[in-house]
Coordinates of C-alpha atoms and ligand atoms in Angstrom, one line a residue:
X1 CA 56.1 24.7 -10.3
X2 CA 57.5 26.6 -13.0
X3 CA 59.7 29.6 -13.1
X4 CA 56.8 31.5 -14.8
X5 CA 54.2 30.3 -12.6
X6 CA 55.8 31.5 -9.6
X7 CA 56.3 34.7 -11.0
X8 CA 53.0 34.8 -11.3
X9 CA 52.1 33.8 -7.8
X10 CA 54.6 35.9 -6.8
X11 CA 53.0 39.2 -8.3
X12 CA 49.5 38.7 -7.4
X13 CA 50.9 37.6 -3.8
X14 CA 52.8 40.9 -3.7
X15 CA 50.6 43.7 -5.4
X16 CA 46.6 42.3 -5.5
X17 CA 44.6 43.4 -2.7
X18 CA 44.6 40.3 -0.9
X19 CA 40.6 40.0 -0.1
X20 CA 40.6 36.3 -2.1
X21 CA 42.0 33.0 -0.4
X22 CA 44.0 32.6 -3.7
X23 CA 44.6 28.7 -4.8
X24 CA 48.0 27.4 -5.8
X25 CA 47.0 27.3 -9.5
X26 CA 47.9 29.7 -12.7
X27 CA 44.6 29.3 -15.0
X28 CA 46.0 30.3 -19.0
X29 CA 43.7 29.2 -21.2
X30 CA 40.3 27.2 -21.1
X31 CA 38.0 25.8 -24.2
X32 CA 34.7 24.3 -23.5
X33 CA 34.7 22.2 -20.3
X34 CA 38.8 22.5 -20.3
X35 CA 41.7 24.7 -18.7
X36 CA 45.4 24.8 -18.6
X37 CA 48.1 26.1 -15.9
X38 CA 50.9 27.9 -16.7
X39 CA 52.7 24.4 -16.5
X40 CA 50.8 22.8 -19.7
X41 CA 48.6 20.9 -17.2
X42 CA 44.8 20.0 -18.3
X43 CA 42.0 20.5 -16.1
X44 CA 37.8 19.4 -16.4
X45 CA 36.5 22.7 -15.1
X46 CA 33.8 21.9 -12.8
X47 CA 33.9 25.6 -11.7
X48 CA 33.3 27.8 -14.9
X49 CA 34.3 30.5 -13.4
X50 CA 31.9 30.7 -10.4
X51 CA 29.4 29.6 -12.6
X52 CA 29.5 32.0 -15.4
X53 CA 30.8 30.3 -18.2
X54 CA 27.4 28.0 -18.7
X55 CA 28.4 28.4 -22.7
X56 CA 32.4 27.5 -22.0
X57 CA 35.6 28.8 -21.9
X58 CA 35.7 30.5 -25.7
X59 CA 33.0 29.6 -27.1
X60 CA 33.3 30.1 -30.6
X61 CA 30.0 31.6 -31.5
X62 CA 31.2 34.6 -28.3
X63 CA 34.6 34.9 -29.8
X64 CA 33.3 35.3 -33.1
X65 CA 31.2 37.5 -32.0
X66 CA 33.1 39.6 -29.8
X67 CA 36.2 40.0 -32.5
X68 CA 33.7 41.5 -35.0
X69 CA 32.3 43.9 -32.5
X70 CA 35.7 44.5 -31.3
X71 CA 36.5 46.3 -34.6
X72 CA 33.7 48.3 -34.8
X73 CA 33.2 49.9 -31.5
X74 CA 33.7 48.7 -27.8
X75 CA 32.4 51.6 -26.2
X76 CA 28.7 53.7 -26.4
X77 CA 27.6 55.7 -24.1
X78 CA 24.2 54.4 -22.3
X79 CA 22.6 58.0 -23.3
X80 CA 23.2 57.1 -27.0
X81 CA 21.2 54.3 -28.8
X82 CA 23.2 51.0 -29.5
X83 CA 22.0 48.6 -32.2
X84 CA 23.6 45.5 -29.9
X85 CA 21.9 47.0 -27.2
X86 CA 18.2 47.5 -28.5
X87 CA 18.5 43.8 -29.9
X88 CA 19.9 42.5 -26.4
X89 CA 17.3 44.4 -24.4
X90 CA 14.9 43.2 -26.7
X91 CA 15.5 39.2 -26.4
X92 CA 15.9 39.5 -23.3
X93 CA 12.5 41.2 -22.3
X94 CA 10.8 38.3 -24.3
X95 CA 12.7 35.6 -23.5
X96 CA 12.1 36.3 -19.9
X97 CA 8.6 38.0 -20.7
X98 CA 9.5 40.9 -18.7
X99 CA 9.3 44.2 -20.0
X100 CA 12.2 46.1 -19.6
X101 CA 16.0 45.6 -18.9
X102 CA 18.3 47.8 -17.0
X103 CA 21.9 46.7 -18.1
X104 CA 24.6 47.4 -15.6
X105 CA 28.3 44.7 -15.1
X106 CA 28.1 42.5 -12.3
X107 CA 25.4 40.6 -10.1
X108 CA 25.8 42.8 -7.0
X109 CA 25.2 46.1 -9.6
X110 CA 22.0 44.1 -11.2
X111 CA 20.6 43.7 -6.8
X112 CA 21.6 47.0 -6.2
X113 CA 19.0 48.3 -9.0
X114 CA 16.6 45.7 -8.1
X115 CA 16.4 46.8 -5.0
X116 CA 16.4 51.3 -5.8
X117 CA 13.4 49.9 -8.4
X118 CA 11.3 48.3 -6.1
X119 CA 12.1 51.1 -3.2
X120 CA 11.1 53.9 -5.9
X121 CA 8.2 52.0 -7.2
X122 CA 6.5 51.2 -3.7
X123 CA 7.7 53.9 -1.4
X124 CA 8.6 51.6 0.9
X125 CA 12.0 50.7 2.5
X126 CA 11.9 47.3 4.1
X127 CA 13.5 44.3 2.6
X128 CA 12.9 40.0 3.7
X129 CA 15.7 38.3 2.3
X130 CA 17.0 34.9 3.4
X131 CA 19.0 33.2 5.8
X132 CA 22.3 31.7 3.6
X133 CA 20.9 34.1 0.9
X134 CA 24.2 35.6 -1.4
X135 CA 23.3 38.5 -3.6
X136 CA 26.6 40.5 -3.8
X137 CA 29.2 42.6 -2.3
X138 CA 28.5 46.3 -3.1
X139 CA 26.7 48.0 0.2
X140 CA 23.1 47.7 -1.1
X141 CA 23.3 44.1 -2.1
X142 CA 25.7 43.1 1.0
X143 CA 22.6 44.2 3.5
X144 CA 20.6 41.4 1.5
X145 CA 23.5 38.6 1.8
X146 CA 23.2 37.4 5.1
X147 CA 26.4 35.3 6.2
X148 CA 27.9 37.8 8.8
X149 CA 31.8 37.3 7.6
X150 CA 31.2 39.1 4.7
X151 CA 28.9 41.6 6.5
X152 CA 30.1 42.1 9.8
X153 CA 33.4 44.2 8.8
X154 CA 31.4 47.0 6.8
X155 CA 28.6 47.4 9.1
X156 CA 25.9 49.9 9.4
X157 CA 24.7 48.6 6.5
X158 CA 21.2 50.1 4.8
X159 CA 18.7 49.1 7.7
X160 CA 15.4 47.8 7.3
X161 CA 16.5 44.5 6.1
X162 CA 15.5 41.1 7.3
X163 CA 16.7 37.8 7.1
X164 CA 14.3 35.2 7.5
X165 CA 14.3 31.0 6.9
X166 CA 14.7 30.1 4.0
X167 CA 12.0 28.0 2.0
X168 CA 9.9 28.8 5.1
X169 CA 6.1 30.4 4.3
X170 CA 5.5 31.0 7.1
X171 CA 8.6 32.6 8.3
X172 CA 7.8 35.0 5.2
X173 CA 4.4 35.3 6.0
X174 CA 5.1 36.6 9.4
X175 CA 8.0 39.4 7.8
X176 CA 6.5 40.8 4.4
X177 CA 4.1 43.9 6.1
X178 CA 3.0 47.1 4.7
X179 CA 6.5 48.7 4.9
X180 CA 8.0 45.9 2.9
X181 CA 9.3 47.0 -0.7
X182 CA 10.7 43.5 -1.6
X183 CA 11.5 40.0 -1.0
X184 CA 15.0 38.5 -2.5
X185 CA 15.2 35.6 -3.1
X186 CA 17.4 32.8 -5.0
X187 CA 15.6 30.2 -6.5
X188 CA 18.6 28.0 -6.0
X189 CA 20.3 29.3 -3.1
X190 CA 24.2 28.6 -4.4
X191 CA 26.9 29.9 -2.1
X192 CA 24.5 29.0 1.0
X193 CA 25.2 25.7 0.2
X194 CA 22.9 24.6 -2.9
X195 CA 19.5 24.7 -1.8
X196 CA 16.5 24.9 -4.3
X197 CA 13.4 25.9 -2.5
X198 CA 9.7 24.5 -3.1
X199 CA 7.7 25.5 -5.9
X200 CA 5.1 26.0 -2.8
X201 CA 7.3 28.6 -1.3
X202 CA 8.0 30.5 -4.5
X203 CA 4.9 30.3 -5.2
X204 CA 3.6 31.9 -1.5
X205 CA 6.3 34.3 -1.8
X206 CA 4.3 35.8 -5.0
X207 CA 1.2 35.5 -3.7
X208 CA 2.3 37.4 -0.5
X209 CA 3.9 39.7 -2.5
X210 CA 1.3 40.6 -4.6
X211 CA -1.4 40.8 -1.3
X212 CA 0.9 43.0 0.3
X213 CA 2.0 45.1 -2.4
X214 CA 5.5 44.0 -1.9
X215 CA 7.3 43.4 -5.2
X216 CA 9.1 40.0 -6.1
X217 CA 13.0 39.8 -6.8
X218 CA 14.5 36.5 -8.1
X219 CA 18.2 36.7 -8.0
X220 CA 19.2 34.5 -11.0
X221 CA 22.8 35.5 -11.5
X222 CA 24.0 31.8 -10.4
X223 CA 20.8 29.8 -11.8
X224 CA 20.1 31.9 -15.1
X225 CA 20.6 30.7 -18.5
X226 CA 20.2 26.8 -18.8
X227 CA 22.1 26.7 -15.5
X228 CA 19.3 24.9 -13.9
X229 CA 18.0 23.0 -16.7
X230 CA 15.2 26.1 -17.4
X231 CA 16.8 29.4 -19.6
X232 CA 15.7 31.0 -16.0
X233 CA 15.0 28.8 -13.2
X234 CA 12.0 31.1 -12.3
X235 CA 10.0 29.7 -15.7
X236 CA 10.2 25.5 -14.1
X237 CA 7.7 27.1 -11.5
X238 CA 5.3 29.4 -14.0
X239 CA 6.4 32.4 -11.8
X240 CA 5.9 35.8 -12.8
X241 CA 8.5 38.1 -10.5
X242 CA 8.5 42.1 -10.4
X243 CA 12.4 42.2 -10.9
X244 CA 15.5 39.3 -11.9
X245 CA 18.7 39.8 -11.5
X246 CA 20.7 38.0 -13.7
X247 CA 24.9 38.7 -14.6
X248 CA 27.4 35.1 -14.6
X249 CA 26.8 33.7 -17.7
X250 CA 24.8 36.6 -19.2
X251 CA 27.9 37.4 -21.2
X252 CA 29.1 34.7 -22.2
X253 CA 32.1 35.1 -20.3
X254 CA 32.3 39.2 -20.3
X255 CA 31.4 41.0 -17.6
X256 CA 27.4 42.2 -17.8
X257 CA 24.6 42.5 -15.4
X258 CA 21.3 43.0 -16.1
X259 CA 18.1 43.8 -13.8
X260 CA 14.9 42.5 -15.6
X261 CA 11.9 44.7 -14.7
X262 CA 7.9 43.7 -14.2
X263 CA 4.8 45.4 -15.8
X264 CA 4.0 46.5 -11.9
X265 CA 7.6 48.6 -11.7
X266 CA 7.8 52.2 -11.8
X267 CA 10.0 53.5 -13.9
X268 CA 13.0 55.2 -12.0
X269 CA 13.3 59.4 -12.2
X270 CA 15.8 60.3 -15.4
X271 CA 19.3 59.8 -14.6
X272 CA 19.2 59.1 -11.0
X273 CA 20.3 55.7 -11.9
X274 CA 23.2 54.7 -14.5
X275 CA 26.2 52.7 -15.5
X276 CA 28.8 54.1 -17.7
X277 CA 30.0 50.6 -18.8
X278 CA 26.5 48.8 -18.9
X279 CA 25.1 47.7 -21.8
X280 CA 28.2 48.1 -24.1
X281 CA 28.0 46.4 -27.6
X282 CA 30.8 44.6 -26.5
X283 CA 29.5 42.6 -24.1
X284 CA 25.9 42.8 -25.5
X285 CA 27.3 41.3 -28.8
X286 CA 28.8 38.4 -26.5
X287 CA 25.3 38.2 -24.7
X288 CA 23.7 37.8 -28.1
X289 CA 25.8 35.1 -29.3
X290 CA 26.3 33.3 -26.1
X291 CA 22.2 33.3 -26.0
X292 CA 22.6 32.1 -29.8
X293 CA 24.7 29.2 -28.3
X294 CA 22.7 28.2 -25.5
X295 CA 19.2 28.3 -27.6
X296 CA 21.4 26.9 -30.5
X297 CA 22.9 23.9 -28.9
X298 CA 20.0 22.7 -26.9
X299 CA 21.8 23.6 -23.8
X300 CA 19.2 24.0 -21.3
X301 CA 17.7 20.1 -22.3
X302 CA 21.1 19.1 -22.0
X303 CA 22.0 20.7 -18.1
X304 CA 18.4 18.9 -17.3
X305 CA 19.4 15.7 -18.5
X306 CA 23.1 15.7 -17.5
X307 CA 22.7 16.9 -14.4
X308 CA 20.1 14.5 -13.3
X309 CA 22.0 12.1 -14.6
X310 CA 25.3 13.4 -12.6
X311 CA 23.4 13.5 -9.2
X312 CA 21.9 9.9 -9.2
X313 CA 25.2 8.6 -10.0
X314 CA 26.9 10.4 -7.0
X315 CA 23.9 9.3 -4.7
X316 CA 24.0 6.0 -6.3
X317 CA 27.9 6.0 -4.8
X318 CA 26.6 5.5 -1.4
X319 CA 29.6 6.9 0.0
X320 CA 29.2 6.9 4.1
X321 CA 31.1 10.8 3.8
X322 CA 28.1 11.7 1.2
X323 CA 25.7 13.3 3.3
X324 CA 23.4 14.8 0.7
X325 CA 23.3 15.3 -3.4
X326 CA 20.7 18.1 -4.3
X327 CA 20.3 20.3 -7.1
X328 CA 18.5 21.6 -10.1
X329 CA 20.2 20.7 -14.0
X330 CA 23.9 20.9 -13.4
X331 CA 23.8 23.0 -10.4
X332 CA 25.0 20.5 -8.2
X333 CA 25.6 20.3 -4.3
X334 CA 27.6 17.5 -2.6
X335 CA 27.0 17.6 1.3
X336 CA 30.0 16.5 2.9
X337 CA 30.2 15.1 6.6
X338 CA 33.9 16.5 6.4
X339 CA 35.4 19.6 5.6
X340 CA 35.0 20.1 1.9
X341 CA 38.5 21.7 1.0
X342 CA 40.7 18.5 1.4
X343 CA 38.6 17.4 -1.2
X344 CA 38.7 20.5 -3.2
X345 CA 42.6 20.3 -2.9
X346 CA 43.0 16.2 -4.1
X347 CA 40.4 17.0 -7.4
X348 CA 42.7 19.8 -8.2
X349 CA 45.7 17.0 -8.0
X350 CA 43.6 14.6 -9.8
X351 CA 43.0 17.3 -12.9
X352 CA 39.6 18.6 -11.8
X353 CA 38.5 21.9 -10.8
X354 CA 35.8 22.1 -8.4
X355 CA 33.9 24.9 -5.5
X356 CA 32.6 24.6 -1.9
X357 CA 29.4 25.9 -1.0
X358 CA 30.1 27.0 2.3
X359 CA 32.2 24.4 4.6
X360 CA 31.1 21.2 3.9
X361 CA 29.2 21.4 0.3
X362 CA 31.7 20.5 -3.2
X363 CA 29.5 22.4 -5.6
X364 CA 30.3 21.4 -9.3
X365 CA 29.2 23.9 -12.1
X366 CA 30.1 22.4 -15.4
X367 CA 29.6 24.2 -18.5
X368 CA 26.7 22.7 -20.1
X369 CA 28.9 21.9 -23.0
X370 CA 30.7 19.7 -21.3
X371 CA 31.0 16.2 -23.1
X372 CA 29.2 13.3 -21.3
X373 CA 32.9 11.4 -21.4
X374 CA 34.5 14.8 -20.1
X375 CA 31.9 14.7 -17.3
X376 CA 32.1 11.2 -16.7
X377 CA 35.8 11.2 -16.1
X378 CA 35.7 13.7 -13.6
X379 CA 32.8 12.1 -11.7
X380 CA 35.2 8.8 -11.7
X381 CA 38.3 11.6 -10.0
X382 CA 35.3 13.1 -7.7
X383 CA 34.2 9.2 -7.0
X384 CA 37.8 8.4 -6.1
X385 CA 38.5 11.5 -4.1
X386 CA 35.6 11.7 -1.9
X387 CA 36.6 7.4 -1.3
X388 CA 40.0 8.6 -0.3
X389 CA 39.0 11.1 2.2
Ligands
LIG1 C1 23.0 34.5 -6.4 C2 24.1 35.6 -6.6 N1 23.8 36.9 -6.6 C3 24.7 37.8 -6.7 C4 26.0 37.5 -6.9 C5 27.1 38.6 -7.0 O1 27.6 38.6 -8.3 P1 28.9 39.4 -8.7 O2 30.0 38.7 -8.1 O3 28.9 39.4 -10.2 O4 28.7 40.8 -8.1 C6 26.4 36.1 -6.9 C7 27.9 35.8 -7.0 O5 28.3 34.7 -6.7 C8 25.4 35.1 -6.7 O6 25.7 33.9 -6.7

C-alpha cells in the first residue's frame, strides 16, 4: 500500500462517521466499466457504484454535459422555473407515461415522497411492504425496509406498516384493506438478495390496488434505466403504478431522485413538501445527457442481451458452491452455499469489483457499457474465484 493510500485510509478511518464496513481499497478515477486505486491498479467494476453508474464512470455525453452547465448556473431555486428542469420533468413524464415528477437527491428522499403522496392522496395511513424489501435509510423509507439491523437501532418507526412475503398474492391479498394507502414494492428486489417477482404478482398487486383504493409504488431506484434490460423494469410487465421511485443511475452519476406520480395522485398542499437541492440544472443537465446515452447507445437492448448471456454462462459453470443464478438484464444474483465475502475479497485481488446481496448472494452490476471482452474477463476472474473457494 502506498504512502498516499494510507493516508487516505487513515483520514476516513479517523474523522468519517464510521456507519460503512469500509473496504481496503482507494477508488481515484473510473471510465466506463473501469477504476483505479490510489496505487495505479485497474479494476472491471462490477459494482457501479451501488448500481448507479448504468451509463459508466464519466461518461462523456454527462461530462460534456455537466461542464457546460457548470458554467452557467449550478444552482436554481425549485420555486423558480429551470429550463433543464422543465425539459427533464418533461422526458421523464413520457418516457415513463406518468404525469408528473417530483425531483428530490436520493432514493430514500424519492420513498419518502412516495409514500406523503399516496398518504395525502387516499387519507389513509397503512403501508404493505415486503419481506427483504430495501427502500432507504431516512425514517419514512426505513419503516418500509424490512431487515431489522438497519431498523431495529432507530425504532418507533412510523407505525402502520407491514411487511409481508414477498412475490406472495395471497400474502398481499390478506394485508391491503381499507386503511391501506400503498403497497411498495421492488420489482427486482436487490439488497434482499436479487429476487424478481412474477409478472402474476405485480400484476395482483395492481389489481388489488386498484380494488381497494390502495395506490401502487414501484421502487425502481436499483432496476431503473436499462438496468434490467427495460428503461424501467415496470414497462417488461405493461404495468401502470400510482408512484416510481427512481434515483441511482438517474443522474448519471450525480446525486438526484425523483418520485414519478400517477393520473390517480392528488396533488400535495403548496409547499408542504420540498427540496432545496432537487431538481438542480446541474444534475438535471447530467440526467438529460445520461438519458441521451442510454437511449443513444442502445443500452437497454444491450443489459437484455448481456446479461442473459452473463447468467447462462455462470449457470452453465456448474459449480457445486453455485446455488442459484437469477436476475433480470445485468442485474445479476449469484447464490452462494458459502459466505459471499471471501469471494468478494479474492475478485478484489483478482482486479474485479463486485457486491453481496445479503450473506451469501455476489451481486454484479456492470455498467451497461461495459465491453463484452471487459465482461468476459471478469466472468473468467469470477469463474476462477468462486472454483477456488
Ligand atoms: C431499491 C432501493 N430503494 C431505495 C434505495 C435507497 O437509495 P439511496 O441510498 O439513494 O437513499 C436503494 C439503495 O440501495 C435501493 O436499492
Amino acid at each position: 500500500m502506498s504512502a498516499a493510500t494510507e493516508q487516505v485510509t487513515a483520514l476516513e478511518d479517523a474523522h468519517a462517521s464510521g456507519v460503512y464496513g469500509m473496504r481496503p481499497l482507494v477508488l481515484e478515477r473510473g471510465q466506463g466499466a473501469r477504476a483505479w486505486d490510489t496505487d495505479g491498479r485497474e479494476y472491471i467494476d462490477l459494482m457501479a457504484a451501488q448500481g448507479a453508474l448504468n451509463v459508466g464512470h464519466c461518461h462523456p455525453k454527462v461530462v460534456a454535459a455537466v461542464e457546460e452547465q457548470l458554467r452557467r448556473m449550478t444552482l436554481c431555486p425549485p420555486a423558480v422555473y429551470s429550463p433543464q428542469r422543465a425539459q427533464l420533468v418533461e422526458r421523464l413524464c413520457a418516457l415513463a407515461g406518468m404525469r408528473r415528477v417530483f425531483l428530490s437527491n436520493s432514493g430514500t428522499e424519492a420513498n419518502e415522497a412516495a409514500l406523503k403522496f399516496a398518504r395525502v392522496s387516499t387519507g389513509r395511513t397503512k403501508v404493505v411492504a415486503a419481506k427483504r424489501g430495501f427502500h432507504g435509510r431516512s425514517m419514512g423509507s426505513l419503516s418500509t425496509t424490512w431487515d431489522p439491523k438497519y431498523r431495529k437501532p432507530f425504532e418507533p418507526l412510523i407505525p402502520g406498516v407491514e411487511h409481508v412475503t414477498y412475490d406472495d398474492l395471497e400474502a398481499l391479498d390478506a394485508a391491503v384493506g381499507d386503511g391501506t394507502a400503498a403497497v411498495i414494492l421492488e420489482v427486482v428486489q436487490g439488497e434482499g438478495g436479487v429476487h424478481p417477482a412474477s409478472e402474476a404478482c405485480l400484476r395482483g398487486a395492481q389489481a388489488l390496488c386498484r380494488e381497494r383504493g390502495a395506490l401502487l409504488i414501484l421502487d425502481e431506484v436499483q432496476t431503473g434505466f436499462g438496468r434490467t434490460g427495460r428503461l424501467f423494469a415496470f414497462q417488461r410487465y405493461g404495468l401502470e403504478p400510482d408512484l416510481v421511485s427512481l434515483a441511482k443511475s438517474l443522474g448519471g452519476g450525480l446525486p438526484m431522485g425523483a418520485t414519478l406520480i400517477g393520473e390517480r395522485v392528488a396533488a400535495l398542499p403548496s409547499s408542504s413538501h420540498g427540496s432545496t437541492f432537487g431538481g438542480n440544472p446541474l444534475a438535471c443537465a447530467a440526467a438529460l445527457a445520461s438519458l441521451d446515452a442510454i437511449e443513444g447507445e442502445g443500452l437497454c437492448e444491450r443489459a437484455e442481451r448481456l446479461g442473459a448471456e452473463a447468467r447462462a454462462t455462470i449457470a452453465g459453470w456448474g459449480l457445486p458452491v453455485v446455488k442459484d443464478v437469477r436476475g433480470l438484464g445485468l442485474m445479476i444474483g449469484v447464490e452462494l452455499r458459502k459466505r459471499v465475502t471471501p469471494a468478494l475479497k479474492g475478485l478484489q485481488e483478482r482486479g474485479v469489483l463486485a457486491l453481496p446481496a445479503g450473506n451469501q448472494v455476489l451481486r454484479l452490476l456492470p455498467p451497461l457499457v461495459i465491453e463484452e471482452d471487459e465482461l468476459a474477463q471478469a466472468l473468467g476472474q469470477v469463474h476462477a474465484c468462486l472454483e477456488a473457494l
